[in-house]
Short mmCIF file of C-alpha atoms in Angstrom, two decimals:
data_model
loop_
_atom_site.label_atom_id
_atom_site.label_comp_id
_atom_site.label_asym_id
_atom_site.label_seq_id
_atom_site.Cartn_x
_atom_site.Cartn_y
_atom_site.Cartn_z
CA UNK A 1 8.26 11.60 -12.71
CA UNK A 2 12.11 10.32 -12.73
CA UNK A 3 12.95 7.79 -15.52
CA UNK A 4 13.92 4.36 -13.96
CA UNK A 5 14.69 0.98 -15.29
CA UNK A 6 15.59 -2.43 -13.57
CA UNK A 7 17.99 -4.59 -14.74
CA UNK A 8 19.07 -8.19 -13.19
CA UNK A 9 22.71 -8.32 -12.54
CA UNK A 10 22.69 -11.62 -11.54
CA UNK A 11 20.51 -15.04 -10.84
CA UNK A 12 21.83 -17.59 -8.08
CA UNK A 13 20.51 -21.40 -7.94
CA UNK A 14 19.81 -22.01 -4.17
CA UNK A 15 18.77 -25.55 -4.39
CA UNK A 16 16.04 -25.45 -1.76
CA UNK A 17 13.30 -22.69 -2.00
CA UNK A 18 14.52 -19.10 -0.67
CA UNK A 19 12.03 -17.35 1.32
CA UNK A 20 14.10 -14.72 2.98
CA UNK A 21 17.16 -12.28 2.05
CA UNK A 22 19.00 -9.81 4.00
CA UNK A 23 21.69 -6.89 3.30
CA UNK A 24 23.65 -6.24 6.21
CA UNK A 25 23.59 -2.32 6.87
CA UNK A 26 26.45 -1.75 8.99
CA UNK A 27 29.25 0.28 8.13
CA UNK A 28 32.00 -1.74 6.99
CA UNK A 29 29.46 -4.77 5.90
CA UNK A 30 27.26 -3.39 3.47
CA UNK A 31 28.49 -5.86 1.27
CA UNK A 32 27.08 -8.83 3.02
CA UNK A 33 24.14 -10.39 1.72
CA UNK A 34 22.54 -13.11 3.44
CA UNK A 35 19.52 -15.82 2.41
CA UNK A 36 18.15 -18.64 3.98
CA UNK A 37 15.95 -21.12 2.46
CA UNK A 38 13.65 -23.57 3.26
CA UNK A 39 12.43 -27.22 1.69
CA UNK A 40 9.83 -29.28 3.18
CA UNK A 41 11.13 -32.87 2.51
CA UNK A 42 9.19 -36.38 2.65
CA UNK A 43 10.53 -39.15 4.87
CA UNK A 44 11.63 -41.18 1.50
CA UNK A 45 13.39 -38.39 0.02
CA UNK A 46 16.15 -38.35 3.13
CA UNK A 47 18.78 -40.59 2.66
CA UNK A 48 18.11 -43.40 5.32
CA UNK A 49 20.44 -43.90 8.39
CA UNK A 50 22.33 -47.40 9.68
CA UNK A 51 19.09 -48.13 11.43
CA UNK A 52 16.72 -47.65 9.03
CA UNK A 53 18.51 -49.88 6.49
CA UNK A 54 15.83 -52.58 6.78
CA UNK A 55 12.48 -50.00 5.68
CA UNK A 56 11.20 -46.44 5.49
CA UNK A 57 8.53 -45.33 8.82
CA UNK A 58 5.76 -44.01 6.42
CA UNK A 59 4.29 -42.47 10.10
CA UNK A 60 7.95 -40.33 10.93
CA UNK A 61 6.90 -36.96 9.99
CA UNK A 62 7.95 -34.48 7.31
CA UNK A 63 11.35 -32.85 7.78
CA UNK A 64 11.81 -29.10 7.22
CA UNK A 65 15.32 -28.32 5.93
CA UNK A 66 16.98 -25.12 4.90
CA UNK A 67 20.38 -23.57 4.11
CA UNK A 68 22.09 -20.18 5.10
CA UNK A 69 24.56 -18.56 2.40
CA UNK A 70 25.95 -15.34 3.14
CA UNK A 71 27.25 -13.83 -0.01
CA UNK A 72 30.06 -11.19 -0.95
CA UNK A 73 28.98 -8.46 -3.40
CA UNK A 74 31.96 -7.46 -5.26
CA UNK A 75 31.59 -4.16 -7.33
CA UNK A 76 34.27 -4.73 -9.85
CA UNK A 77 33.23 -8.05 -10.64
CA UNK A 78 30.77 -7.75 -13.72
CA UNK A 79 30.51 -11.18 -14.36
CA UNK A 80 29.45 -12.48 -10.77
CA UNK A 81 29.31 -9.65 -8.48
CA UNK A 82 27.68 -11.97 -5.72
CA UNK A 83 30.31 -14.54 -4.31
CA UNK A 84 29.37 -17.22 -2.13
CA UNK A 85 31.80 -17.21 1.26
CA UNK A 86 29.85 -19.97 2.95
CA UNK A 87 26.52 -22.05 3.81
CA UNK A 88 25.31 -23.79 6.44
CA UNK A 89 22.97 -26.61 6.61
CA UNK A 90 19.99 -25.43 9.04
CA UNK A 91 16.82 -26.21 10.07
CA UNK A 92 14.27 -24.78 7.54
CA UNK A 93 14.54 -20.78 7.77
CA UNK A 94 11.71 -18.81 7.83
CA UNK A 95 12.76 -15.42 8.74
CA UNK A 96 15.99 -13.28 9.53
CA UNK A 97 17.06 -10.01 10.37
CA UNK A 98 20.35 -8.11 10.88
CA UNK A 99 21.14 -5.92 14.19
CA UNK A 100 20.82 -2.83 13.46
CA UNK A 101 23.65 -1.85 15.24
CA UNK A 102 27.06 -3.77 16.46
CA UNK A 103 26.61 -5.81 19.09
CA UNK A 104 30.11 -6.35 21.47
CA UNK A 105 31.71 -5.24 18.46
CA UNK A 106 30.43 -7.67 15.65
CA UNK A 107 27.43 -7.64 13.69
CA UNK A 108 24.60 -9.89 14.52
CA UNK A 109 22.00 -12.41 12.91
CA UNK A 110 19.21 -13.54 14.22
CA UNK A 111 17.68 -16.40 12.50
CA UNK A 112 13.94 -17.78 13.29
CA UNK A 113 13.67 -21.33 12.13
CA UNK A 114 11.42 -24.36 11.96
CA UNK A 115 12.59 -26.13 14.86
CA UNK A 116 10.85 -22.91 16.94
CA UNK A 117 14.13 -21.56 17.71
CA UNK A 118 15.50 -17.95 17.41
CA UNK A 119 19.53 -18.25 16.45
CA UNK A 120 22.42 -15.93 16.86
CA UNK A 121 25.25 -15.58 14.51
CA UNK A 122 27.90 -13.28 15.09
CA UNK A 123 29.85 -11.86 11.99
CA UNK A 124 33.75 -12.75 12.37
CA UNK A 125 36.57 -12.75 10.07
CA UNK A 126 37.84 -16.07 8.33
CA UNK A 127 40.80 -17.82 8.69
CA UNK A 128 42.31 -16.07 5.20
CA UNK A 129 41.18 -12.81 6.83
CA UNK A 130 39.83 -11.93 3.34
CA UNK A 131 36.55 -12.14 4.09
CA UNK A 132 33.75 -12.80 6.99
CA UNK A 133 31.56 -15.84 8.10
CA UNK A 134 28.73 -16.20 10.20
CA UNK A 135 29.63 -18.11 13.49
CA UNK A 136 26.67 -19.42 15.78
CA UNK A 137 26.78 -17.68 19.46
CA UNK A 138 23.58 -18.18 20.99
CA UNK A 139 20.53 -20.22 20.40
CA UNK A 140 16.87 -20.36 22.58
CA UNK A 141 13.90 -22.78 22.03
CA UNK A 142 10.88 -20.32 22.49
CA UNK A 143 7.80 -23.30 21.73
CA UNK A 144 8.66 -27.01 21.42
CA UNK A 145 6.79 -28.37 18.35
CA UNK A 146 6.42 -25.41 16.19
CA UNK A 147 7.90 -23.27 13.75
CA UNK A 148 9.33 -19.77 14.76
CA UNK A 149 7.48 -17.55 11.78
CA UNK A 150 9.57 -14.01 11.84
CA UNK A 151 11.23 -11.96 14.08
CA UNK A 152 12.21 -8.20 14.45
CA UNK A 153 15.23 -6.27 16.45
CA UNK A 154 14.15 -3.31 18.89
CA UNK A 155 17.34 -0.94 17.11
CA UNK A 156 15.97 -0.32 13.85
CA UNK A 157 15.28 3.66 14.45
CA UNK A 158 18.89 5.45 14.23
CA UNK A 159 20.48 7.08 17.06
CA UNK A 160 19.30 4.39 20.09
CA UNK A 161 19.84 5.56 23.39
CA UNK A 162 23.13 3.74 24.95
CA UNK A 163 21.08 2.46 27.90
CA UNK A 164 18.01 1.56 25.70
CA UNK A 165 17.46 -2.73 26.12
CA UNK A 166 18.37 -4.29 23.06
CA UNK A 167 15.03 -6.60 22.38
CA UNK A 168 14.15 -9.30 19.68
CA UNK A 169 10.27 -9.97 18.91
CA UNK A 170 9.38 -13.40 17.68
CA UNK A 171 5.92 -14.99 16.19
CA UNK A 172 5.23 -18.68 15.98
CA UNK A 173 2.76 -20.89 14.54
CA UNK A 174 1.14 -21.59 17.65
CA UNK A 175 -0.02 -17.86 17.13
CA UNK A 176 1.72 -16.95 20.35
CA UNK A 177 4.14 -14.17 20.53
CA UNK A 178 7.80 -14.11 22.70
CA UNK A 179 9.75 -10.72 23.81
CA UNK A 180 13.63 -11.45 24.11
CA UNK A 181 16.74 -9.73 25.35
CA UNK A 182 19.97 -9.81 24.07
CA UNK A 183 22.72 -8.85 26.36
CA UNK A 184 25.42 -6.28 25.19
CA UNK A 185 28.12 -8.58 24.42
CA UNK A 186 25.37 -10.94 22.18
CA UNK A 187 26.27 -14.24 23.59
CA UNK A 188 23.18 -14.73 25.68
CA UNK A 189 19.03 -14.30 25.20
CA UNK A 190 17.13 -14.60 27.73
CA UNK A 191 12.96 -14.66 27.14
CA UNK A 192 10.98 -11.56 28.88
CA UNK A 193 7.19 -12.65 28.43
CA UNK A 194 5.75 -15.10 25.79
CA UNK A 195 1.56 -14.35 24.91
CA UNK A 196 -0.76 -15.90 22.97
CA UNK A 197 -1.63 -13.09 20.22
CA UNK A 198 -3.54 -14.83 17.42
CA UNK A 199 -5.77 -17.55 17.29
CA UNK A 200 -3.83 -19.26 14.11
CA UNK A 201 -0.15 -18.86 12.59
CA UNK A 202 1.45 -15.60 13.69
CA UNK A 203 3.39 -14.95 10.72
CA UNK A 204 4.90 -11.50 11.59
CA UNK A 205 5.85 -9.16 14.14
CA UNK A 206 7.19 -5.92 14.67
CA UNK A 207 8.89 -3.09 16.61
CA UNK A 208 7.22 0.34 16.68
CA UNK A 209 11.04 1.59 16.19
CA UNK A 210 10.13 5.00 17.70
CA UNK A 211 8.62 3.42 20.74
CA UNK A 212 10.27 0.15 21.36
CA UNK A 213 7.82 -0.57 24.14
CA UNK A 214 4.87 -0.98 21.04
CA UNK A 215 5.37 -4.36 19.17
CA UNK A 216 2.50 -5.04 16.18
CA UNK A 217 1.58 -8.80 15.21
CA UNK A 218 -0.20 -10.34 12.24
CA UNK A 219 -1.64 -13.57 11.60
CA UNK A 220 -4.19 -16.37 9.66
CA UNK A 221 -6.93 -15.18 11.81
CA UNK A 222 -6.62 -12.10 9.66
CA UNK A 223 -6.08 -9.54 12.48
CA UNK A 224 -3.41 -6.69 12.99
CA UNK A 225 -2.54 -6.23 16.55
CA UNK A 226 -0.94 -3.66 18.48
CA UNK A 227 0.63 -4.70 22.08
CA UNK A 228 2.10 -2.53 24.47
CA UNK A 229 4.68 -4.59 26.23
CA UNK A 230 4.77 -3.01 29.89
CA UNK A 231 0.71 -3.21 30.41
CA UNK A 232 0.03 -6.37 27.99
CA UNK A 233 -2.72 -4.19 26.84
CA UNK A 234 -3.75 -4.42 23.41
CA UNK A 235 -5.99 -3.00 20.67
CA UNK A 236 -7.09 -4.94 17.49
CA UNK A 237 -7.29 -3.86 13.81
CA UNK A 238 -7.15 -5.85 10.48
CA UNK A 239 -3.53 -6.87 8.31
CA UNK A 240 -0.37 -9.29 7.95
CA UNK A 241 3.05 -8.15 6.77
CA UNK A 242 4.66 -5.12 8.82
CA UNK A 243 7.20 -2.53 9.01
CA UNK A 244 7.95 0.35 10.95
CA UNK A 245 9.28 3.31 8.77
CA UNK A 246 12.68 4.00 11.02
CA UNK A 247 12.56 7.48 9.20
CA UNK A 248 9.46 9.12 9.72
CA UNK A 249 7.38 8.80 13.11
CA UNK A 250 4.20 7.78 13.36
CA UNK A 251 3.96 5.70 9.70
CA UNK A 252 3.75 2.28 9.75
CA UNK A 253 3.35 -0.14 6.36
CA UNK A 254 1.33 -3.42 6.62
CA UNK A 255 0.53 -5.89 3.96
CA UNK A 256 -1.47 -8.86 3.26
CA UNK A 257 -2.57 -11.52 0.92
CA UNK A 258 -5.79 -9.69 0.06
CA UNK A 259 -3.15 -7.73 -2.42
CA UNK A 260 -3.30 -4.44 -0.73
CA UNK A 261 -0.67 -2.71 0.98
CA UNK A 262 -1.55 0.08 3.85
CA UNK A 263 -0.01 3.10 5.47
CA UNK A 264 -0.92 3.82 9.03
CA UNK A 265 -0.74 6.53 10.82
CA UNK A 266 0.15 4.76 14.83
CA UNK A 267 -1.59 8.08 16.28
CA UNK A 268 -4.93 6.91 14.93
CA UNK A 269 -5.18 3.43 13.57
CA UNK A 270 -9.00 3.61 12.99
CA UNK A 271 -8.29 3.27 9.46
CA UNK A 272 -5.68 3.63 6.73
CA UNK A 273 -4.78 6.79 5.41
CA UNK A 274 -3.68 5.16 2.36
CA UNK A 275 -4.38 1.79 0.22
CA UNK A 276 -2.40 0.19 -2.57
CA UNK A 277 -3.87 -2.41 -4.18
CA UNK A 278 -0.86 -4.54 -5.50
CA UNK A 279 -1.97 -7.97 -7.61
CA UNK A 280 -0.37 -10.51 -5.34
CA UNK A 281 0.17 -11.05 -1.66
CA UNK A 282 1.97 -8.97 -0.09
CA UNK A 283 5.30 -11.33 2.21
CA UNK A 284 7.58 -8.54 2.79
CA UNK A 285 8.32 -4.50 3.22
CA UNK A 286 11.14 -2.73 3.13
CA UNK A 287 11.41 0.63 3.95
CA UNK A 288 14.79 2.27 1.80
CA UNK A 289 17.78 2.93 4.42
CA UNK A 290 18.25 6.27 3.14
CA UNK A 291 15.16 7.25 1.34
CA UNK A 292 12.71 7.70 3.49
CA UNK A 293 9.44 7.17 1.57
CA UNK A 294 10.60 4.24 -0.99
CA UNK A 295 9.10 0.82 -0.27
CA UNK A 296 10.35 -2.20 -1.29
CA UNK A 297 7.37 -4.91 -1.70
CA UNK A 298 7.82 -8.92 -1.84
CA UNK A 299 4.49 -9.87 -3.79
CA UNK A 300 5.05 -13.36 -4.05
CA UNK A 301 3.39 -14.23 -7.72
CA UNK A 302 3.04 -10.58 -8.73
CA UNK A 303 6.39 -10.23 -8.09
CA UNK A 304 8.38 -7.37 -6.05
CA UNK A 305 7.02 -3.14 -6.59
CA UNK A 306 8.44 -0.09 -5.36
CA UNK A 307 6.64 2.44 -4.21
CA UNK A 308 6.74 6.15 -3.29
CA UNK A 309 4.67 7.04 -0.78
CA UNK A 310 5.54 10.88 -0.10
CA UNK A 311 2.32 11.97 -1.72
CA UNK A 312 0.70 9.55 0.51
CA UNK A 313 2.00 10.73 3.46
CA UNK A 314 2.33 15.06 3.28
CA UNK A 315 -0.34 15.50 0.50
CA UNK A 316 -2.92 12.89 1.14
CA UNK A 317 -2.79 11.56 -2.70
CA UNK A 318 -2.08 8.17 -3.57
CA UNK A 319 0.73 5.67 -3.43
CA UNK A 320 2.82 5.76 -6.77
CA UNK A 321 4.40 2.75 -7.98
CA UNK A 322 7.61 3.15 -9.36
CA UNK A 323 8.75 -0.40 -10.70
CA UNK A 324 6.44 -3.64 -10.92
CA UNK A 325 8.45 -6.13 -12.27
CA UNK A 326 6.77 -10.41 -12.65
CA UNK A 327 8.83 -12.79 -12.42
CA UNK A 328 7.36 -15.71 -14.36
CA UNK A 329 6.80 -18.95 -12.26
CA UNK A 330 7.70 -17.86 -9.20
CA UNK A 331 6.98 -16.71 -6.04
CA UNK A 332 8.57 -13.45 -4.54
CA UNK A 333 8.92 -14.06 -0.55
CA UNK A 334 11.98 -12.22 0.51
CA UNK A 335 13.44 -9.02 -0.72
CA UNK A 336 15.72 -6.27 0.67
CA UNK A 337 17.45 -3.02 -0.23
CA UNK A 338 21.02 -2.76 -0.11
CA UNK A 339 23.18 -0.10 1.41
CA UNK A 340 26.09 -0.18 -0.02
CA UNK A 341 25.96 1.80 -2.96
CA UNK A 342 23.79 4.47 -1.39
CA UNK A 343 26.77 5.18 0.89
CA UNK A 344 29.80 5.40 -2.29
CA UNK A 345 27.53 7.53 -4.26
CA UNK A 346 27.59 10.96 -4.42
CA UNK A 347 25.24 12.42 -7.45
CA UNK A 348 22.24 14.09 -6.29
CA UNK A 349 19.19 11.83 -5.72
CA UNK A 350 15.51 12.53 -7.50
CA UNK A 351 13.78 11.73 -4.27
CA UNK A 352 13.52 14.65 -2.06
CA UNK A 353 14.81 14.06 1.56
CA UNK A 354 11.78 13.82 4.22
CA UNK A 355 10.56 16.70 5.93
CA UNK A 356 10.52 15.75 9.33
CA UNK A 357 8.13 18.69 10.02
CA UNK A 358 5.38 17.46 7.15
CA UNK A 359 2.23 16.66 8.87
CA UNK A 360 0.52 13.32 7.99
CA UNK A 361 -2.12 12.99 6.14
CA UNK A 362 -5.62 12.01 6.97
CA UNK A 363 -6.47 10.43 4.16
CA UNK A 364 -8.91 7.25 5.78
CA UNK A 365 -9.06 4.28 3.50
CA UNK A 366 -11.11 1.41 4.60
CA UNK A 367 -9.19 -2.32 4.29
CA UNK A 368 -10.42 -5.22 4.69
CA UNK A 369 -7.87 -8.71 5.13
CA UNK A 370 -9.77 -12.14 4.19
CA UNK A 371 -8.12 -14.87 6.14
CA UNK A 372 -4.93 -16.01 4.49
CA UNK A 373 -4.07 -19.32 2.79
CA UNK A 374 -1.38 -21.55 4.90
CA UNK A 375 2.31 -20.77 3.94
CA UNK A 376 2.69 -24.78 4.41
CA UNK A 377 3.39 -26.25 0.92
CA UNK A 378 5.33 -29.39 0.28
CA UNK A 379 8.28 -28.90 -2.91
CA UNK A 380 9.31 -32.05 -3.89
CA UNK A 381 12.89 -33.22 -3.83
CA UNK A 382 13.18 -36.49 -5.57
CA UNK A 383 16.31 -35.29 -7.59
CA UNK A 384 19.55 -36.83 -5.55
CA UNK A 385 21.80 -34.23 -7.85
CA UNK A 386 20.29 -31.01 -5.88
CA UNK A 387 20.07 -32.45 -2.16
CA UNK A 388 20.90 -31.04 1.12
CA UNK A 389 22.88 -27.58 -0.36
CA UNK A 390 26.15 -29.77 -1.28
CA UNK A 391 26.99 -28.34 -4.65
CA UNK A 392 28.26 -25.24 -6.35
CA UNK A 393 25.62 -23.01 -6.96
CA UNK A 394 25.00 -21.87 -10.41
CA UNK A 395 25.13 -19.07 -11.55
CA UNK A 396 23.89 -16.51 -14.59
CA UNK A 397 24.85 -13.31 -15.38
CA UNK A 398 23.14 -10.59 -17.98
CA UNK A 399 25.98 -8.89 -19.92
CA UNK A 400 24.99 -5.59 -17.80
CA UNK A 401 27.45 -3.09 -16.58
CA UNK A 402 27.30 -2.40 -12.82
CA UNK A 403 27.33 1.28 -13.07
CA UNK A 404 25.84 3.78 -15.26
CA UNK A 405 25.95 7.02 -16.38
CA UNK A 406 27.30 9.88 -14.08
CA UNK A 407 22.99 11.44 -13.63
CA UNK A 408 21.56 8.55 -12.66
CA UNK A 409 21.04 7.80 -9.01
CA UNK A 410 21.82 3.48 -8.81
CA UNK A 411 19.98 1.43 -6.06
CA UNK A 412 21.04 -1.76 -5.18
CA UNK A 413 18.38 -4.85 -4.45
CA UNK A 414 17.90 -8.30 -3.93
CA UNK A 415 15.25 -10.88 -3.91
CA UNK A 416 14.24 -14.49 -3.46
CA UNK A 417 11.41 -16.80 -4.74
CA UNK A 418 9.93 -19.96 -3.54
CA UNK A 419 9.54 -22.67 -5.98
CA UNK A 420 12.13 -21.78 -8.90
CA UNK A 421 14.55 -21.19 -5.93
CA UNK A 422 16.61 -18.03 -7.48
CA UNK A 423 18.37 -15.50 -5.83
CA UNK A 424 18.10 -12.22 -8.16
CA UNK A 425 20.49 -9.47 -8.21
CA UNK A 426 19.30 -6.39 -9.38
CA UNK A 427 20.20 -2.70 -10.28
CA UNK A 428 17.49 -0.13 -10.07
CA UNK A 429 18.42 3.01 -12.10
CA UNK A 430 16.69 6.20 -11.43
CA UNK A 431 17.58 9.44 -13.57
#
């Protein structure tokens, strides 16, 4: 097995919580890192208003508020390779996602936020045409009174056919599901159908990325669902966090917080054809962008793993994991790989490229997903010096060089955590 270490590059202060980070991975971009966050704030921890001068409504309900940052990474910095280029004050976040592709020539954002809206931000160039910032386009209301929970894009798969509808699935926590389009020039979105899909908080769902028509869903009534969209049909099945491998047909990777992650084969989801049991629940995957059996793992107090799963999937062995790395008082709920160093390297790689010909496996191993604690928990902001994203993050950096030696094959990652609200920059080294 290749050596590999992990090393933090870099640890950012995001004031509120961060629950969600995302590399862009278009050409030209791959330097973009955004991450929105999200604080649950008490009516007497907002600053009050003219008309609320004379007392506090102990009845008004709790606010959700969050930030977006989108970040520069800057390869010859060693200090602080990740800049800040702006933030917005948001609603709280919950999920985002990149376009996989450009969109009327820009890259796109979609955000899904607590005010059960899904938001579109195009990527434009600032005023000092040094750099980019996010500028909201487009934003719909899918449920009034509910938080929009996650949201995938339709163009994940490479090579989408030019005529192929460019779609955005979205989960709430009504438990009820919404298909969108997006037209070509990403000003508009218009909804297509909206079904209810889980009887509690739908916290995720999913393309099929090699059949667009096939969305999955996951939610607190502990239930993995599959949906056609054109017949409504739909068959039922156990899990929570998903991902479509846009590499390899047929293999899907769901998680959960009974600490296992699965692989799926979507030509016969009777059972798994492979379990990993990771110590922590399991918020996000990420499949690599150019290796096509690494998976990145948010696992919230165990931390993030990586995994190799080509055993798994030609050989019918077991899911090896790479790196497991804790991260002490915290809670790992975003993470994300980043292409940008993948695409200036050019030393060979230790991971073999997939065979596209490899048969799966049919190894079957039974999982079973307990129903899942609520994400719903209340941080406390009674400190007036770290309120509503208004000062300078801070910043620490290891005294770590970016790159190493010429035989070692360098991965770029980032993740967030909820309560010690840090945004880590790290290097994975693999030789």
């Amino acid at each position: 097995m290749a050596d590999s270490r992990v090393r933090a590059l870099q640890l950012v202060d995001t004031e509120f919580t961060a629950d969600t980070v995302e590399w862009c991975p278009l050409d030209g971009c791959q330097r973009l890192l955004a991450c929105g966050t999200y604080q649950l704030c008490r009516p007497e921890d907002l600053p009050a208003g003219p008309e609320e001068q004379g007392g506090l409504d102990l009845d008004q309900p709790q606010v959700r508020l969050g930030c977006l940052y989108l970040y520069s990474f800057n390869e010859d910095s060693s200090a602080t390779p990740l800049v800040e280029v702006q933030r917005r004050d948001t609603s709280a976040i919950l999920d985002m996602k990149w376009c996989h592709i450009p969109v009327g020539g820009h890259a796109l954002l979609g955000v899904a936020n607590a005010s059960g809206s899904i938001e579109l931000l195009r990527l434009v160039e600032s005023e000092q045409k040094s750099s980019y910032i996010l500028q909201p386009i487009s934003s719909l209301t899918v449920e009034e009174q509910c938080l929009s929970l996650s949201l995938d894009w339709s163009t994940g798969k490479s090579g989408r056919v030019s005529d192929q509808p460019l779609k955005i699935i979205s989960s709430d926590s009504k438990g009820q599901l919404h298909l969108l389009m997006v037209d070509e020039a990403g000003s508009g979105l218009q909804r297509v159908a909206s079904w209810q899909a889980h009887h509690f908080e739908a916290w995720i769902a999913a393309f099929n990325y090699w059949q667009t028509e096939v969305v999955y869903s996951g939610g607190d009534d502990g239930l993995l669902k599959v949906w056609d969209t054109r017949t409504s049909g739909t068959s039922v099945f156990t899990s929570k966090s998903i991902q479509s491998n846009p590499h390899k047909e047929h293999v899907l990777a769901t998680g959960s917080y009974d600490e296992h992650i699965l692989l799926w084969d979507t030509r016969n989801m009777t059972q798994p054809f492979a379990d990993r049991p990771v110590q922590g629940g399991v918020w996000r995957l990420k499949w690599h962008p150019v290796h096509h059996y690494l998976l990145l793992a948010a696992c919230m107090h165990s931390g993030f793993k990586i995994l190799n799963c080509q055993r798994a999937v030609e050989e019918q062995q077991e899911v090896t994991v790479l790196v497991s790395h804790v991260l002490p008082n915290s809670l790992v709920y975003g993470a994300d790989w980043s292409s940008f160093l993948q695409h200036t390297q050019s030393r060979h790689c230790p991971f073999p490229p997939c065979d596209t010909g490899t048969r799966m496996a049919d190894k079957k191993v039974p999982g079973v997903v307990p129903s899942a604690p609520s994400f719903e928990r209340r941080v406390d902001t009674e400190d007036p010096s770290r309120s509503r994203c208004q000062q300078h993050i801070a910043s620490k950096m290891c005294d770590l060089d970016l790159y190493s030696e010429e035989d070692c094959d360098i991965h770029l990652l980032a993740t967030c955590s909820f309560y010690d609200h840090v945004l880590h920059l790290w290097k994975w080294e693999v030789s």
